[in-house]
Coordinates of C-alpha atoms and ligand atoms in Angstrom, one line a residue:
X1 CA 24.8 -20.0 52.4
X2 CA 25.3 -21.0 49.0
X3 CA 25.9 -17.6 46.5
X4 CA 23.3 -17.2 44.0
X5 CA 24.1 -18.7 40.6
X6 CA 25.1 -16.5 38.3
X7 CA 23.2 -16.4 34.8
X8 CA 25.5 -16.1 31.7
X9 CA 22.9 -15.4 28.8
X10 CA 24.0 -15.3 25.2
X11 CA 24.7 -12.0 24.8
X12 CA 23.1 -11.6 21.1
X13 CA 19.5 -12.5 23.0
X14 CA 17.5 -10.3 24.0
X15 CA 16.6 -10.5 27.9
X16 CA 16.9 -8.5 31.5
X17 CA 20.7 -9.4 31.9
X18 CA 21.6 -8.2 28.2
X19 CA 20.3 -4.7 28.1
X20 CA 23.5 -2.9 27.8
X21 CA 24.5 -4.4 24.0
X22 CA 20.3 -4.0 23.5
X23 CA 20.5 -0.3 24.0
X24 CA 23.5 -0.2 22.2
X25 CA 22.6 -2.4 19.3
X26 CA 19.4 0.1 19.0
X27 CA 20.9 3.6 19.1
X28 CA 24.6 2.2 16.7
X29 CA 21.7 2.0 14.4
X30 CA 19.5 5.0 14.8
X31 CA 23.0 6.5 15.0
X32 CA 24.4 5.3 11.9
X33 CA 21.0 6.0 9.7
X34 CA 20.7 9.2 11.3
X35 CA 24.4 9.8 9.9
X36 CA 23.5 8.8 6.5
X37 CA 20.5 10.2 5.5
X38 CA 21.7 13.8 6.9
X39 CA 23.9 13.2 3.8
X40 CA 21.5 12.2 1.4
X41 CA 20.4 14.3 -1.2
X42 CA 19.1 12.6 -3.7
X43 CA 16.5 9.6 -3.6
X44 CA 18.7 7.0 -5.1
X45 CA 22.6 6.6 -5.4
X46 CA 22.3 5.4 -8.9
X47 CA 23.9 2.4 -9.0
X48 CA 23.4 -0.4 -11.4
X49 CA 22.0 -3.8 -10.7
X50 CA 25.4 -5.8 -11.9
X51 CA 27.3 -3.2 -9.5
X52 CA 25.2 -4.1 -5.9
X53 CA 24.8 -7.5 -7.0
X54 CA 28.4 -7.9 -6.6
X55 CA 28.8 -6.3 -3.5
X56 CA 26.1 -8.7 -2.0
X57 CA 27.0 -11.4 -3.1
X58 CA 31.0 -11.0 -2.0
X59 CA 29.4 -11.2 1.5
X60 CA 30.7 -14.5 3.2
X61 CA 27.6 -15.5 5.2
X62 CA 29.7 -18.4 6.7
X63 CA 32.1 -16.1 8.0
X64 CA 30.4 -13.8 10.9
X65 CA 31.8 -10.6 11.9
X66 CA 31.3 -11.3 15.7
X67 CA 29.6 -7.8 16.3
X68 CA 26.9 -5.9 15.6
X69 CA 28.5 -2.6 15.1
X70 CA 30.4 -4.3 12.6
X71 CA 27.7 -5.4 11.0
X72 CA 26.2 -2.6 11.0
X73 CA 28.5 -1.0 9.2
X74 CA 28.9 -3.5 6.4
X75 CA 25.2 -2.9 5.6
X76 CA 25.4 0.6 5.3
X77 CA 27.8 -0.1 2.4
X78 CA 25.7 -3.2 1.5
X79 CA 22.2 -1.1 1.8
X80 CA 21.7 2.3 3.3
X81 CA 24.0 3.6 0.6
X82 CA 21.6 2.5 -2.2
X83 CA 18.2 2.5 -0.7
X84 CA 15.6 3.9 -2.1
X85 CA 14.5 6.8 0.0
X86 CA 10.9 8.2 -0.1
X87 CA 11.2 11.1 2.7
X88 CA 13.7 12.8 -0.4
X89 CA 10.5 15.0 -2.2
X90 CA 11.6 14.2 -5.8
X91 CA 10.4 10.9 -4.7
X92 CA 7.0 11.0 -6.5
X93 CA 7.2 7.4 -8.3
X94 CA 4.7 4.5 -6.5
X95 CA 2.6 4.7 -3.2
X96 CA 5.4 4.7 -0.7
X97 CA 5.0 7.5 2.0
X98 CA 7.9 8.9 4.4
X99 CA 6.8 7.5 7.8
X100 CA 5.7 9.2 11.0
X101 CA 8.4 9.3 13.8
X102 CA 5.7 7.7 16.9
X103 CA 5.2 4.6 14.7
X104 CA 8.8 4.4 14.3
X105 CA 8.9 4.8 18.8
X106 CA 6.3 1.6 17.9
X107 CA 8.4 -0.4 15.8
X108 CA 10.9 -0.2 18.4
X109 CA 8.8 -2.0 20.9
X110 CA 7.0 -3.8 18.9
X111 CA 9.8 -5.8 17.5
X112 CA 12.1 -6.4 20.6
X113 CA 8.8 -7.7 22.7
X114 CA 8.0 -9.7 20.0
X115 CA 4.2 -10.2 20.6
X116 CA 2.1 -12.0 18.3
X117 CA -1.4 -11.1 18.0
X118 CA -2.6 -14.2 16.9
X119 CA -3.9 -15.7 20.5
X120 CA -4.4 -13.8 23.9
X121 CA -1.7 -16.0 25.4
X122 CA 0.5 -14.2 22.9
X123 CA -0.4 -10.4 22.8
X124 CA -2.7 -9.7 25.9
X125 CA -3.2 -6.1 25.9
X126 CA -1.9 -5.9 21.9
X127 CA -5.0 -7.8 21.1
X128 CA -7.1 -4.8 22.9
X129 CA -5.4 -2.6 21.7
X130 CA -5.5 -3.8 17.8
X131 CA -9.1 -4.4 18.4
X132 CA -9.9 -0.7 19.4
X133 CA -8.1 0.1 16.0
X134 CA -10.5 -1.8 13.9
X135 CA -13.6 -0.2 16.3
X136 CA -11.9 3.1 15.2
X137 CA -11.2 2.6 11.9
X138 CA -14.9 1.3 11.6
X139 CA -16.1 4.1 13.4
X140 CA -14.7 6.4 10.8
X141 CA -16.2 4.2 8.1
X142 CA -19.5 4.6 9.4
X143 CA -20.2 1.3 10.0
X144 CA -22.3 0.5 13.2
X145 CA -21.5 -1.6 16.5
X146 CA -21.3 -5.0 14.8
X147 CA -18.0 -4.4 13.0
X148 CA -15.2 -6.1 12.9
X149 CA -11.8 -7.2 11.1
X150 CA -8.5 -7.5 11.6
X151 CA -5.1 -5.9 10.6
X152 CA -3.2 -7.4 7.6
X153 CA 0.1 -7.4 6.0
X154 CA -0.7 -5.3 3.2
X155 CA -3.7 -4.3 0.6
X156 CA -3.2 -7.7 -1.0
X157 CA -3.9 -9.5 1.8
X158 CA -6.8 -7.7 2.4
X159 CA -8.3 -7.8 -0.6
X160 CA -8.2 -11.8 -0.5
X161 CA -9.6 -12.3 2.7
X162 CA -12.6 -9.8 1.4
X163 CA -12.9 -11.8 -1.4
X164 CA -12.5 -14.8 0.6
X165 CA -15.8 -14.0 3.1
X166 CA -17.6 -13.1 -0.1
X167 CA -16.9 -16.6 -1.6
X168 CA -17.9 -18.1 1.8
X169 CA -20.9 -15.9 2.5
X170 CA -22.1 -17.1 -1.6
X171 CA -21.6 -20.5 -1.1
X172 CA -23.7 -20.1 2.4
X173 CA -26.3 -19.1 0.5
X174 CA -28.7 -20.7 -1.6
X175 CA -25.6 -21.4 -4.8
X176 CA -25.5 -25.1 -4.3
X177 CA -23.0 -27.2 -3.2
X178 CA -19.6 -26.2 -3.2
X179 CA -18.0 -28.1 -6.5
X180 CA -20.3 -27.3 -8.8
X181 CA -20.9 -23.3 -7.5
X182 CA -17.3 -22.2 -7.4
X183 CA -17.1 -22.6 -11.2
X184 CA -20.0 -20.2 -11.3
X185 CA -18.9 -17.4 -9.2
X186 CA -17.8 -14.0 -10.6
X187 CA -16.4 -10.9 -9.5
X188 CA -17.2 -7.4 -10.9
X189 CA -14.5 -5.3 -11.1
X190 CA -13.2 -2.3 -14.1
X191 CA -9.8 -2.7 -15.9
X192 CA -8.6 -0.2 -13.3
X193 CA -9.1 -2.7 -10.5
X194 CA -5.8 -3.5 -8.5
X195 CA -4.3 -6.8 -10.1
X196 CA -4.8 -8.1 -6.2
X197 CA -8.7 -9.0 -7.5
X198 CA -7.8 -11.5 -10.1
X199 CA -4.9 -12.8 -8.0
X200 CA -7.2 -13.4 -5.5
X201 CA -9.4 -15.0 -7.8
X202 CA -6.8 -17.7 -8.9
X203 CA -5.9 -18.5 -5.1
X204 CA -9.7 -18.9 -4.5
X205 CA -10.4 -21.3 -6.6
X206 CA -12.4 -19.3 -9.1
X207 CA -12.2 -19.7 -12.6
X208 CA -10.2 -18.2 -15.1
X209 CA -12.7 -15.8 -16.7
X210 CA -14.1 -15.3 -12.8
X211 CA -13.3 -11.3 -13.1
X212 CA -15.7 -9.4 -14.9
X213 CA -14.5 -6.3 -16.4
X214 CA -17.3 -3.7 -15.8
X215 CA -17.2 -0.6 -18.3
X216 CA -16.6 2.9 -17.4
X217 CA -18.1 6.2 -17.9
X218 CA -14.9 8.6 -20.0
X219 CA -13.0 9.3 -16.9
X220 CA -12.1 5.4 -15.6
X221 CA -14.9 5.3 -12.8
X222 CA -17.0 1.9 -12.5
X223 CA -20.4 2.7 -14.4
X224 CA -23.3 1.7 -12.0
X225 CA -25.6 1.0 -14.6
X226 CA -23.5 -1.3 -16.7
X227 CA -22.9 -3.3 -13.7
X228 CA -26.2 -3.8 -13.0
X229 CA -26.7 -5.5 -16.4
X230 CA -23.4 -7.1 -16.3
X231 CA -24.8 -8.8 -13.1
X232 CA -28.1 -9.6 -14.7
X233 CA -25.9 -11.1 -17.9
X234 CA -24.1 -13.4 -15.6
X235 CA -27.3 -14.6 -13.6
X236 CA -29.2 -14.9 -16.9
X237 CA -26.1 -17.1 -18.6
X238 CA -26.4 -19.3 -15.3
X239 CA -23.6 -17.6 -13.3
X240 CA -23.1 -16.7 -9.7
X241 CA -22.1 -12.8 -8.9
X242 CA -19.7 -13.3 -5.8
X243 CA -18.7 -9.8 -5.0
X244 CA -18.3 -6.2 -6.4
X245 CA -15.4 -4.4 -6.0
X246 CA -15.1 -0.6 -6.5
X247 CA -11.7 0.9 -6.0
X248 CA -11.2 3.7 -3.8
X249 CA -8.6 5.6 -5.0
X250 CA -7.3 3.4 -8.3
X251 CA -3.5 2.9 -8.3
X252 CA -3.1 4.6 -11.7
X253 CA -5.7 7.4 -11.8
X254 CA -6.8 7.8 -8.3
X255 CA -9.9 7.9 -9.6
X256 CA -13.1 6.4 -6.8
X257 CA -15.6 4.2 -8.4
X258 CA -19.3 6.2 -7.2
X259 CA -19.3 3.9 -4.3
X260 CA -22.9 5.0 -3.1
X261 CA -24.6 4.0 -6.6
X262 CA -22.6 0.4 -6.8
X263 CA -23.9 0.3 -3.0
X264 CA -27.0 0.4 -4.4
X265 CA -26.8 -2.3 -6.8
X266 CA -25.3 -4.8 -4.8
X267 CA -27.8 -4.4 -2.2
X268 CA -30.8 -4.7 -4.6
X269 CA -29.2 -7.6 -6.0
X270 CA -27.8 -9.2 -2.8
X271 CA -24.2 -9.3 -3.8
X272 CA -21.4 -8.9 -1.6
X273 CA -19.8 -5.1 -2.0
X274 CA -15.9 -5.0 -1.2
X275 CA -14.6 -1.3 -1.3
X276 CA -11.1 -1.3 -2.2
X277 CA -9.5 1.4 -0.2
X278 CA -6.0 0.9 0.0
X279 CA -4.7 4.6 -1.2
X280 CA -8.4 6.3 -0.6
X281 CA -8.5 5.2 3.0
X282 CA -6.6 8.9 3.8
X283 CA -10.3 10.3 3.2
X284 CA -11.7 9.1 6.3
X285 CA -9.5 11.4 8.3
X286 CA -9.5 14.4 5.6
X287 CA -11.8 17.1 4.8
X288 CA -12.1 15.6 1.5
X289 CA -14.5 12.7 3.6
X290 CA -17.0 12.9 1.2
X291 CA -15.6 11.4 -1.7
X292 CA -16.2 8.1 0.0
X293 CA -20.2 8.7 0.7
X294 CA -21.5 5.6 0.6
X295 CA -18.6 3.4 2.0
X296 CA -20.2 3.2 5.0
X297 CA -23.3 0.9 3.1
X298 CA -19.8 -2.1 1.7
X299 CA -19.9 -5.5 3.5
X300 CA -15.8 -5.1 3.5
X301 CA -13.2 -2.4 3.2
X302 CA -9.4 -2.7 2.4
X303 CA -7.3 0.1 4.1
X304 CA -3.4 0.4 3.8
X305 CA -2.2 2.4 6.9
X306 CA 1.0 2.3 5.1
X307 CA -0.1 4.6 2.2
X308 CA -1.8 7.1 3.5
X309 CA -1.7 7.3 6.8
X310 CA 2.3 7.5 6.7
X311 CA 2.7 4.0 8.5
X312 CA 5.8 2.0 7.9
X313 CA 4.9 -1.0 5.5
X314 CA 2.9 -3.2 7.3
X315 CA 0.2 -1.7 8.2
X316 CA -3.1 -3.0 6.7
X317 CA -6.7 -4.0 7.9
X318 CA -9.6 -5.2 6.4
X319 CA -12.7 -4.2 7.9
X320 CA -15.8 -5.3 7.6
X321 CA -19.8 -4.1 8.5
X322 CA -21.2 -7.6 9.8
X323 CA -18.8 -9.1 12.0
X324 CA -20.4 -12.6 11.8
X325 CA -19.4 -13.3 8.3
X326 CA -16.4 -13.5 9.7
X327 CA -16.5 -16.6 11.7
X328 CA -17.2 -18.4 8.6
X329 CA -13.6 -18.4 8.1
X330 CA -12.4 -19.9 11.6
X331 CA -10.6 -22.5 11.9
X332 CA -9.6 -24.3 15.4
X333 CA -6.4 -26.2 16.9
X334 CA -6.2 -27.6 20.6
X335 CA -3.0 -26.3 20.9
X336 CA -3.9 -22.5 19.4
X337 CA -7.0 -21.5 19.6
X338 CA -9.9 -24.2 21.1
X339 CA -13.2 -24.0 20.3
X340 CA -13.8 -23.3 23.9
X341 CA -11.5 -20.6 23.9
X342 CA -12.9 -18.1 26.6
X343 CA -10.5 -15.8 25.7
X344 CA -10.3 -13.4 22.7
X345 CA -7.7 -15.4 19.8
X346 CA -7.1 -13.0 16.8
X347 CA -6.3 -15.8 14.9
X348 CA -10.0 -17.2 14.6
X349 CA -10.1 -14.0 12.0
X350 CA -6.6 -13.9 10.6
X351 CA -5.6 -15.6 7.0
X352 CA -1.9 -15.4 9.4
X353 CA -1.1 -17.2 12.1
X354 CA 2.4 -16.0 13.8
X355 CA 1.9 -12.1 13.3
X356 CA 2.9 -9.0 13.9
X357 CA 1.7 -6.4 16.2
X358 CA 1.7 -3.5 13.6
X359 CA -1.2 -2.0 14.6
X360 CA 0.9 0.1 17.7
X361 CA 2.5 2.2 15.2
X362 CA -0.9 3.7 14.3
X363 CA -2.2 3.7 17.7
X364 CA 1.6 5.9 18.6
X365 CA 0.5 7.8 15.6
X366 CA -3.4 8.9 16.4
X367 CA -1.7 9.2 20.2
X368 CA 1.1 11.6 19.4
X369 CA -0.6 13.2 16.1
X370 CA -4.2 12.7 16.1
X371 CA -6.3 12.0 12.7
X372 CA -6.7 15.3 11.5
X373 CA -2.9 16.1 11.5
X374 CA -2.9 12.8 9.3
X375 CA -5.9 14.3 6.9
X376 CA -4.5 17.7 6.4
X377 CA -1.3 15.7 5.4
X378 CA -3.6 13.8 2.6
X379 CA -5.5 17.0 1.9
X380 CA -1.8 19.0 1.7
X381 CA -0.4 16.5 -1.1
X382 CA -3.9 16.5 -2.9
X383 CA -3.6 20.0 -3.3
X384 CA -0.4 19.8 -4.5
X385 CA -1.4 17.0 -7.4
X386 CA -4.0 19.9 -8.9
X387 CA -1.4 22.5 -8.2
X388 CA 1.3 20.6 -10.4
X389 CA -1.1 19.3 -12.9
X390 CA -2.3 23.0 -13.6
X391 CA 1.5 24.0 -14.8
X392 CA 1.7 20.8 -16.7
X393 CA -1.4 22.0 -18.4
X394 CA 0.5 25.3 -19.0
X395 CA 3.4 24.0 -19.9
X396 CA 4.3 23.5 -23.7
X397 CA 6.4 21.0 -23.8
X398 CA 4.5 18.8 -21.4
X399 CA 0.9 16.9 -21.9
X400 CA -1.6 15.5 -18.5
X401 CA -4.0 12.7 -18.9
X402 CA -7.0 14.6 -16.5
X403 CA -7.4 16.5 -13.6
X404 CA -6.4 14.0 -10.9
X405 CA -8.5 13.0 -7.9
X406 CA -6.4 11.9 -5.8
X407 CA -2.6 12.6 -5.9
X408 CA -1.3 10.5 -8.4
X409 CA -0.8 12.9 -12.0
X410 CA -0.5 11.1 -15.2
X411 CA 1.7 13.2 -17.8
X412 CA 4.4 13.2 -20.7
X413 CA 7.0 15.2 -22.2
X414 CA 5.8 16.2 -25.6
X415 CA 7.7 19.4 -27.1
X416 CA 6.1 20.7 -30.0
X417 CA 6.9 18.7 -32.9
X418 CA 7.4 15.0 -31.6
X419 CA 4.3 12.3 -32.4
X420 CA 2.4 10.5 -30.4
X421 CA 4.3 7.5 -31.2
X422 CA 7.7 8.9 -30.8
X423 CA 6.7 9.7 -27.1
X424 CA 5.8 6.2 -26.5
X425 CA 8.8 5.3 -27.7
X426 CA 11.2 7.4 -25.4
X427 CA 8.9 7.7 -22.3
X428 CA 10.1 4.3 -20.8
X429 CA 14.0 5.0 -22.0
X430 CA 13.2 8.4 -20.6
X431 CA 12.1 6.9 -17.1
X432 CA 15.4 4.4 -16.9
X433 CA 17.9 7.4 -17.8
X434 CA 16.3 9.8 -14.6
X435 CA 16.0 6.5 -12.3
X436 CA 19.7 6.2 -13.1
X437 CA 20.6 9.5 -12.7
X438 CA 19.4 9.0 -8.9
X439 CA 17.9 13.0 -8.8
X440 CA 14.3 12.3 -8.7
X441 CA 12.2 8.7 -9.2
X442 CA 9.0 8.7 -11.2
X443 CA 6.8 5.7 -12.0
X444 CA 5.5 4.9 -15.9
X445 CA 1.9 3.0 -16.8
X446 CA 0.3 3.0 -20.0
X447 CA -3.0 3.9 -20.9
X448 CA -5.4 3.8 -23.6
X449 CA -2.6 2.3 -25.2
X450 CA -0.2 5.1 -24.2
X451 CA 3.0 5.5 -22.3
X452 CA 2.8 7.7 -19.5
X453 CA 4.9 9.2 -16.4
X454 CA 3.3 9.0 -13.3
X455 CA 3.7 11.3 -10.1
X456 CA 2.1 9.7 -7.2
X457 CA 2.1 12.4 -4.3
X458 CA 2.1 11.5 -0.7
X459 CA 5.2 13.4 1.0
X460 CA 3.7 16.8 2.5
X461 CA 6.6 18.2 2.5
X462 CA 7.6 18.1 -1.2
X463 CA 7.1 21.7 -2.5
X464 CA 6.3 23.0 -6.0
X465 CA 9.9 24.3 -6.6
X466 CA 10.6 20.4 -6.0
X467 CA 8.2 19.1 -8.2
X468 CA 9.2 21.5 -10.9
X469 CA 13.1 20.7 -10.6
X470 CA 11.7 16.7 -11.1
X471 CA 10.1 18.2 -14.6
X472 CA 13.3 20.1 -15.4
X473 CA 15.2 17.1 -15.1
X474 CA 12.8 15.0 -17.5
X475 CA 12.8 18.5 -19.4
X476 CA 17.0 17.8 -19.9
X477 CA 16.7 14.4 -20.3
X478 CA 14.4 13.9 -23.1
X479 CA 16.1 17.3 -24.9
X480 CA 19.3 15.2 -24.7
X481 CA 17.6 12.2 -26.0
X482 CA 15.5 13.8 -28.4
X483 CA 19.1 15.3 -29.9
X484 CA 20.7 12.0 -29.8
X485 CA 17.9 10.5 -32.2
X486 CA 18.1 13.0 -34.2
X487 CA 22.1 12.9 -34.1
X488 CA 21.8 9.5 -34.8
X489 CA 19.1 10.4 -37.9
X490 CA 21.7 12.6 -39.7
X491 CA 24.3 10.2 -39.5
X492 CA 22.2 7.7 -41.1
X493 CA 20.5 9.8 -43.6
Ligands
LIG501 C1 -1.5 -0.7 -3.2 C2 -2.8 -1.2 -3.6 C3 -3.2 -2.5 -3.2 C4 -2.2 -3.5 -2.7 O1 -1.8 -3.2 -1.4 P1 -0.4 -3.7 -0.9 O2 -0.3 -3.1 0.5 O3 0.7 -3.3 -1.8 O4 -0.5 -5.2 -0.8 C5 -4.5 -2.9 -3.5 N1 -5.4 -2.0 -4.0 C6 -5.0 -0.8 -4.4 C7 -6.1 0.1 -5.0 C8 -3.7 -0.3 -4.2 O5 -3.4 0.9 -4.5

């Protein structure tokens, strides 16, 4: 009998016969991150663009190292060394969360199998198991059995393709033909709107004055009554009102449009309502759920998984209350995704063909932690915004735009004696010198023609004594710089 022939498959593939360097390959580097951030202290080595821009770009891609562990190693120098890490609790800058430990189990999988969830033939069971997500999600939206929508790569994403059925559901309607309607069609959103909306606008076609800017009442929340006559003005000056889009949760202020009154005035108007809930979504799942009343009455939702429901980036759906609008978008191939499909193909809903299977890491995550360990986490960081804007209240040398809503606090340093315009002129210098420094990482915005620091909360386990060292620090630095103006002042003078 003739032996068996033996296989000799690459051994950087993945397959049956190369599991030994798989398993190794995996834990080197758990094992070697692990190793790292036990020695991290601090959110951010420091370093300088010039100085890691060197270091990359000494890297000889021509000239592999042969081995993964080597590898490995070279991009712990090259990366882990100076990442920016957001599980470190004077992280408090954008809307970057530390990640839960069963999604991470998920990633695992979900990268060395490889699925794609964009036709059955591809995913099998991921499909199902994505599409029980959405049903979920929906579920907590309060949207009824004929739900539907699909997972994304991000809040962006999702906010096109809402905008994207609202154009195609318009134009459906009775708007006229498709040249001379697009022109026509608006969005209403406030200057508080994520810049997502007018991006979408521009890759929809629309034109360039498309976005309507909607005013607010004092504290930055869509007014329902001045949308209603900013819809009337456009129908009235022979426009077309596409959508409304309240923000959930506004990157800034974290401040929720009143979702239930725009509700209102979309449906008595027939206009499309997209509820942008990319860092509000954590309200579904807390006991704050009520601060989305009314969500449940939006033709689409945005929701970023990887805010705050401590997903690893991407994790994203849009979901929407009247699946049907969503087969205006489908588009078929003989070779993908046929017509006569009888089969369920994700990618009749997807903007994405190829894509990943990111929605295991939440399903790991509701599995292992359940929602309401995820809400008390939202609630938990909330709390703490109020807690911290309180003492920044209290605090002399410091000024706070409002009581937040959500977990993002807007503040200066202001010691007695320094104007308005002085702290808009060392705010931003003030940021650079603490992002520098490494020790703690705020964000900066302006407002009302204003620079301000921005804390944006969504690590639980950051504590007050945490949060006050990050104010200490900005404390130091802006005494030192205040000094050195003055310094500098004297010298002239
Ligand atoms: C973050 C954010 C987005 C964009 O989401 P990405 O996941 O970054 O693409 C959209 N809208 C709001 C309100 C956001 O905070």
């Amino acid at each position: 009998m003739e032996a068996p022939l033996e296989r000799s498959d690459s051994p950087h593939l993945f397959s049956g016969s190369t599991l030994d360097g798989y398993t190794s390959g995996v834990w080197h580097a758990s094992a070697l991150l692990a190793d790292r951030v036990k020695a991290v202290r601090q959110p951010y080595s420091g370093a300088g663009v010039a100085e890691l821009q060197d270091q990359v770009d000494t890297v000889d891609l021509d000239q592999p190292l042969g081995d993964t562990g080597a590898a490995l190693h070279e991009v712990a120098r090259l990366y882990l060394d100076n990442a920016i890490w957001f599980h470190e609790p004077t992280y408090v800058a954008h809307l970057n969360c530390p990640v839960a430990i069963p999604a991470l189990s998920a990633e695992v999988l979900i990268s060395a199998v490889n699925s794609s969830v964009d036709t059955w033939d591809q995913s099998s069971a991921g499909t199902l198991i994505e599409r029980r997500l959405i049903d979920w999600t929906a579920g907590r939206i309060g949207f009824g059995p004929g739900a539907d929508g699909i997972f994304t790569s991000g809040g962006t994403q999702s906010n096109l393709q809402g905008l994207l059925l609202a154009r195609e559901e318009t134009l459906a309607g009775p708007a006229g033909d498709r040249a001379t309607a697009i022109p026509k069609l608006r969005i209403f959103a406030t200057t508080e709107s994520h810049f997502s909306v007018s991006k979408s606008a521009g890759i929809l076609g629309l034109a360039a004055d498309a976005v309507v800017g909607v005013a607010t009442d004092g504290t930055g929340r869509m007014d329902p009554e001045a949308l209603a006559a900013a819809i009337d003005d456009v129908r009235r000056d022979g426009g077309i009102p596409m959508a409304v889009v309240a923000t959930a949760g506004t990157t800034d202020l974290g401040r929720i449009d009143p979702v239930d009154a725009i509700a209102a005035v979309c449906e008595s108007r027939g206009i499309w309502f997209h509820v942008d809930a990319a860092y509000g979504c954590g309200l579904l799942v807390s006991r704050r759920r009520n601060l989305l009343d009314g969500i449940e009455r939006a033709d689409s939702v945005t929701v970023d998984f990887h805010k705050s429901y401590f997903q690893p980036v991407s994790s994203s759906a849009i979901v929407v209350r009247r699946g049907e609008t969503m087969r205006r978008i489908a588009v078929h191939a003989d070779y993908l995704n046929p017509r006569t499909a009888a089969v369920p193909n994700q990618v009749d809903k997807s903007l994405q063909t190829t894509r990943r299977f990111d929605a295991l890491k939440l399903w790991m995550t509701l599995r292992t932690m359940g929602a309401e360990q995820i809400g008390a986490m939202f609630d938990a960081v909330i709390d703490r915004a109020h807690e911290v804007y309180l003492e920044i209240c209290d605090d002399p040398d410091f000024e706070a735009v409002a009581a937040p809503t959500l977990s993002t606090v807007l503040f200066r340093y202001r010691p007695a004696g320094t104007t308005v315009a002085e702290c808009d002129d060392l705010m931003p210098r003030l940021r650079q010198r603490l992002f520098h420094g490494g020790r703690a990482i705020v964000a900066g915005t302006t407002l009302g023609g204003h620079y301000w620091l921005k804390f944006t909360l969504l690590n639980p386990n950051a504590t007050m004594d945490d949060l006050r060292s990050v104010l200490d620090l900005i404390r130091g630095i802006g005494a030192e710089m205040t000094g050195e103006r003055d310094g500098a002042a004297a010298v002239m003078a």
